[in-house]
Amino acid sequence: MSTARLAPADRLLLVVSIGVPLIGLALFFLYPLGTIAVRSLTATDGSIGLANYAAVLSNPGIGAATWNSLVLSAATTAICLVLGFAIAYTLQRTRLRGRGLVTVALALPMLAPSLVQGLGILFILGRNGLVHKWTGLPVDAYGFTGLLISDVFYALPQAVLILQAALRHSDARYYDAAQVMGAGRWRQFFDITLPNARFGLLSAGFVVFTVTITDFGNAAVIGGNFRVLATEIYAQVSGQMNFGMGAVVGILLLLPTLVAVAIERVATQRQFGGGSESAIPVPPDSVRARDLPLGILVHGAALSIILVVATVVFASFVRLWPYNLSLTLKNYDITIAGGYRPLWTTLEVSLVAAGLGVALLFLLAFGMKRLPPALAKLAYLAAVLPVGVPGMVLGLSYVFAFNLGDNLLGILYGGSLLIALCNFYHYHSQGFLTMMTGMRTVPPALEEAISCLGGGLGAVLRDAVLPFIATTAVSVFFFLFMRSMVTLSAVIFLITPRLSVAAVSVMRLDEAGFVSQAAAFSTCIIITVLAAMMAMRVALNWASRRRA
Amino acid sequence: MSQLLKRTLLAATALIASASAAQAGAITVYSALEEDEIAAYLAAAKTALPGVEVNVLRLSTGDLGARLIAEAANPQADAVWGFAVTNTMHPDILKQLEPYAAKGLDKVPAQFKAKDNAWFAATGYVGALCVNTEVMKAKKLPMPTSWKDLTNPAYKGELVMPNPASSGTGYLQVAAILQGAGEAEGWKLIKALDPNMAQYTTSGSKPCKMARAGEFAIGASLAFVAMQSIEQGYPVKMVIPSDYAGYELEASGLMKSSKNKADAKAFLDWTLSADAAKLYASFKEMTTLPGAPQSAMAKKAGLPADLTKVLYPMDFAKSAKEREGILKTWQATVGR
């Protein structure tokens, strides 16, 4: 569909639908990132050059940290892709029991503050954890193993988000044809299911790799002496107040995101299988030989996640973990760090971030294939770049970019809207890739048919795109909502004395030495988010039933 | 649709409006003091200064330092309150401070304030070892009294200390050893400790939290965290190393950019008042204001009444200046 053929109103709609998200990306991501690039080139004495890069590369610890980061991210990616695909497949294509439980379990790492899984793993697998107490074995979760476990917990739900979108719509006729031709189930899986999910797998692998390499929270809690690049940034910026060197590591961490260019190439190829206007949905089925091992794997993963979070929730009701396990509610009496007020602020911020975010992502994903190829490539790269930026770097970049006094952009500084925007752009890549994966299942022929019949762009959106993308859009909304509720590393640079968020409360309680209260506050966040999501689901169901 | 748009715009305006904080009689103060003490101090300051609304942003030393430097182009705070002096001396932060001779500053001994009055410290914190008595008993380890004791191979894998490259607490411990023992002997001691060290943590309070949870026997951390752990009921004994006990001053100062200097000054004056000194006594293991009694918590934890006897007289200017070099050597010798 070329732009020239469009009616003026449609052209306007198209320009807005692409223009607004692109301007947003430029203003709230590329421009702040630019300030970091400038910092990385500014030496301590104020001169411009590559001095910081030279200093970082000659730093004795940097080689080991880079190697550690790469090994850790590769291992996390391998595990998350296998496990994530098994889970997504189970949820979309099987009738395995307890799928609801798996969905809830997967939401937990996304809606629990990062402190929770670190604490949980230590409570269970720490040197003085439950396993040690019950078995007497010398366990030690610190270092690579513990970090790998917590990174898998952290990244797995994000992989499943994308993989589910990839498996959501497919065409049963391919499977029927394969069956008729005598292809076995394995053959069907390798020749139809996997190739169809190729874009999703690539995107998920990309997201897992980059979120792992940029994550600081898990590394600080459980990494022990296993130094990674994200802890190097923290040591430079927070430990030594050396912004130039920190900025350099931040820029270097963007390198893995350039792989995204290759993914984009795959994205422009047509794929068979999904996206046909007359597709017959693949019905979930039960196959004993497949479902038993799959069930063990998937439920094993889900139960591990629940166990870790449940341990922390339990500890929040305990007088003094692990010495006095009598139960109490006193940890919930939180008065310092602003009490429970930040929880409500965060709810507001997260609704804005998710609502605004899903609308912008939808428009961007819809507009993408209507852009000229060269521009599309650039837009694509910009859209997936945020995942390569560690939260701390993003937060600092927002200070550089928006702490300007009373001009138009400066007015945002110190307000909750900027926090919402920061949270959204922090998780822009995951939302975008999920939306694009979902968008690929929209049958192009259907869009063409509607426009041939004289339907405008609006009609295409309403009748072709929306029905196919609605489920994925809702999952993206919830993803953004959950992450915005608990993300920490960027927002600590944007909060003010009067405006704080829940994740900061958890951090402050933990820093003040009140670990049980931090666990209690985290429990309140988890319950609030779950309740809010349930309420929204009910409202959504009600609305869609009324429309139908 | 237009109704929805209008409402969204209204909401957006409200969100933006919540940003503008500047308000007569209100000041913004950045602080790295502990959460519960801030609450107590502010309650008292409110009675003493009824016309001033003090809004405090509390962050850890490292995060607050990063934020202060990042905001340098357009500083948001009116005053800095209780912020590690080593970090205060960072040129990008120091240049944001305006010399101010607060009321009562003459009572503060010279080593606890800047020559030009850009900062002064009313309080400080002391490095200490958190020893888990249950783990010590179970593993039959001898109670240490000094850093030197900790080189005993019996402690192998049972010690934790903060990484000086990422934690101010870690740096103050390393700096105290180096200043106390001298370069050559100091590095020898640090190297001798390394085989026993299970971990160098990112944050300064973490070693104590690990020790109190029974994950390791001994965590080199801060007296404050140790005292609080004892107060909360953990099986912890606090040991101030008898050879090189480091400490850090908590500096306060006026921001040059403040638009409400009168109130900011009034608040800084208050932090040196008799009122404030009385409160420091109930929270702090160390105050520079003469005549303040020792806190009950410090007494219970066994902290000596006269700290000057156990603390090595640290040279903070030197410590700040040599930081980069020391960290380089540290990373090259024991850094993991």
Coordinates of C-alpha atoms in Angstrom, one line a residue, chain A residues 39 44 58-61 122-123 125-129 133 140 142-143 216 219-225 227 231-232 234-243 319-323 330 336-338 348-349 352 356 392 396 399-400 402-406 410-417 420 491-499 504 507-516, chain B residues 12 15-16 18-21 23 26 28-30 34-36 39 53 55-67 69-76 83 86-88 90 92-93 132 134-135 139 157-158 163-168 197-203 205-206 209-217 224-225 228 232-235 323-324 327-328 331-332 336:
Chain A
R39 CA 29.6 12.5 28.6
T44 CA 37.6 14.8 33.6
S58 CA 43.1 -0.3 30.0
N59 CA 41.2 -0.9 33.2
P60 CA 42.5 -4.3 34.5
G61 CA 39.0 -5.5 35.7
L122 CA 19.4 -16.5 49.4
F123 CA 16.7 -17.6 52.0
L125 CA 20.0 -21.5 48.7
G126 CA 22.2 -19.2 50.8
R127 CA 25.0 -20.4 53.0
N128 CA 22.6 -20.2 55.9
G129 CA 19.5 -20.9 53.8
K133 CA 19.6 -26.0 57.4
D140 CA 26.6 -21.2 48.3
Y142 CA 26.7 -16.4 45.6
G143 CA 28.4 -16.1 42.2
F216 CA 22.5 -4.5 37.9
A219 CA 24.4 -8.9 40.2
A220 CA 24.6 -6.6 43.2
V221 CA 22.5 -8.9 45.5
I222 CA 23.8 -12.3 44.5
G223 CA 26.7 -11.9 42.2
G224 CA 29.3 -12.1 44.9
N225 CA 32.7 -11.8 43.4
R227 CA 31.9 -9.0 38.5
T231 CA 28.4 -3.5 38.4
E232 CA 31.4 -1.8 36.8
Y234 CA 27.8 1.3 39.3
A235 CA 31.3 1.2 40.8
Q236 CA 32.4 4.0 38.4
V237 CA 29.4 6.2 38.8
S238 CA 28.1 5.7 42.4
G239 CA 31.3 4.4 43.9
Q240 CA 33.8 6.7 42.4
M241 CA 31.6 9.5 41.0
N242 CA 33.4 9.1 37.7
F243 CA 30.7 9.8 35.1
R319 CA 9.6 -11.8 63.7
L320 CA 13.3 -12.3 62.9
W321 CA 14.4 -14.4 60.0
P322 CA 16.0 -16.9 60.3
Y323 CA 16.3 -16.9 64.1
K330 CA 4.6 -5.7 62.9
I336 CA 9.4 5.7 57.6
A337 CA 10.2 6.4 53.9
G338 CA 6.8 7.9 53.4
E348 CA -0.9 6.2 38.9
V349 CA 2.5 6.5 37.2
V352 CA 0.0 6.3 32.6
L356 CA 0.5 5.8 26.9
M392 CA 21.1 3.7 35.9
L396 CA 21.1 9.8 34.7
V399 CA 18.6 14.3 34.5
F400 CA 21.1 15.6 31.9
F402 CA 15.5 17.4 31.3
N403 CA 16.9 19.2 34.3
L404 CA 16.8 22.4 32.4
G405 CA 14.9 24.9 34.5
D406 CA 11.8 26.5 33.2
G410 CA 12.5 21.3 31.8
I411 CA 9.0 21.7 33.2
L412 CA 8.6 17.9 33.1
Y413 CA 11.5 17.4 35.5
G414 CA 10.5 16.5 39.0
G415 CA 7.0 15.4 37.9
S416 CA 5.4 12.0 37.7
L417 CA 4.8 12.2 33.9
A420 CA 6.1 7.4 33.6
V491 CA 13.7 6.3 38.9
I492 CA 16.1 6.9 41.8
F493 CA 17.4 9.8 39.8
L494 CA 13.9 11.2 39.1
I495 CA 12.2 11.1 42.4
T496 CA 11.8 14.2 44.6
P497 CA 11.2 14.7 48.3
R498 CA 7.4 14.8 47.6
L499 CA 7.3 12.4 44.8
V504 CA 12.3 3.2 46.1
M507 CA 15.2 0.0 48.5
R508 CA 15.1 2.6 51.3
L509 CA 13.7 0.1 53.9
D510 CA 16.3 -2.4 52.9
E511 CA 19.1 0.2 53.0
A512 CA 17.9 1.3 56.5
G513 CA 18.4 -2.2 57.7
F514 CA 14.7 -3.2 57.9
V515 CA 14.8 -6.2 55.6
S516 CA 11.6 -7.7 56.9
Chain B
A12 CA -1.3 15.7 32.1
L15 CA 0.9 15.7 36.6
I16 CA 3.2 18.5 35.3
S18 CA 2.9 18.5 40.7
A19 CA 6.4 19.0 39.6
S20 CA 6.8 22.7 40.6
A21 CA 8.0 22.5 44.1
Q23 CA 7.4 27.5 47.4
A26 CA 10.0 25.4 51.9
T28 CA 14.7 20.9 49.6
V29 CA 17.5 19.1 51.4
Y30 CA 19.5 16.2 50.0
E34 CA 19.6 7.1 58.0
E35 CA 15.9 6.9 57.4
D36 CA 14.7 6.8 61.0
A39 CA 12.3 11.4 60.7
E53 CA 9.0 23.3 55.5
N55 CA 11.6 18.4 52.3
V56 CA 14.2 15.8 52.4
L57 CA 15.4 13.5 49.6
R58 CA 17.1 10.5 51.1
L59 CA 19.4 8.4 49.0
S60 CA 22.5 6.3 49.7
T61 CA 25.8 8.1 49.6
G62 CA 26.8 6.8 46.1
D63 CA 23.4 7.5 44.5
L64 CA 23.1 10.9 46.1
G65 CA 26.6 11.8 44.9
A66 CA 25.7 10.8 41.3
R67 CA 22.5 12.8 41.5
I69 CA 26.8 15.8 40.0
A70 CA 24.2 15.0 37.3
E71 CA 22.1 18.0 38.5
A72 CA 25.1 20.4 38.6
A73 CA 23.8 22.4 35.6
N74 CA 20.6 23.2 37.5
P75 CA 20.8 22.1 41.1
Q76 CA 17.6 21.2 42.8
F83 CA 26.7 13.4 53.2
T86 CA 35.0 12.2 51.1
N87 CA 32.3 12.5 48.4
T88 CA 31.6 16.1 49.4
H90 CA 34.6 15.8 44.8
D92 CA 32.0 18.8 41.0
I93 CA 30.1 18.8 44.3
N132 CA 27.8 -13.5 64.3
E134 CA 26.2 -18.3 66.7
V135 CA 28.4 -18.9 63.6
K139 CA 32.6 -23.1 63.8
G157 CA 36.0 -17.9 53.6
E158 CA 34.2 -16.5 56.6
N163 CA 34.5 -3.4 47.7
P164 CA 36.2 0.0 48.1
A165 CA 35.7 0.7 44.4
S166 CA 31.9 0.8 44.7
S167 CA 31.4 1.5 48.4
G168 CA 32.4 4.5 50.5
M197 CA 37.8 -12.8 52.2
A198 CA 34.9 -14.7 50.8
Q199 CA 33.5 -11.7 49.1
Y200 CA 33.9 -8.0 48.3
T201 CA 30.3 -6.6 48.3
T202 CA 28.9 -3.7 46.4
S203 CA 27.3 -1.9 49.3
S205 CA 26.0 -2.3 54.9
K206 CA 25.7 -5.6 53.2
K209 CA 23.6 -8.0 56.9
M210 CA 25.2 -11.1 55.6
A211 CA 26.9 -11.8 58.9
R212 CA 23.8 -11.2 60.9
A213 CA 21.9 -13.6 58.7
G214 CA 24.5 -16.2 59.5
E215 CA 25.8 -16.4 55.9
F216 CA 29.3 -15.5 57.0
A217 CA 30.9 -15.2 60.4
F224 CA 25.5 1.9 63.0
V225 CA 24.4 -1.3 61.2
Q228 CA 20.9 -1.7 64.9
Q232 CA 16.7 -5.9 66.4
G233 CA 17.8 -9.1 68.2
Y234 CA 20.3 -10.7 65.8
P235 CA 23.1 -12.7 67.4
R323 CA 41.3 7.8 46.1
E324 CA 41.9 7.1 42.5
L327 CA 41.6 2.1 44.1
K328 CA 43.9 1.3 41.1
Q331 CA 42.2 -3.5 41.9
A332 CA 45.6 -4.6 40.7
R336 CA 38.3 -9.6 41.9

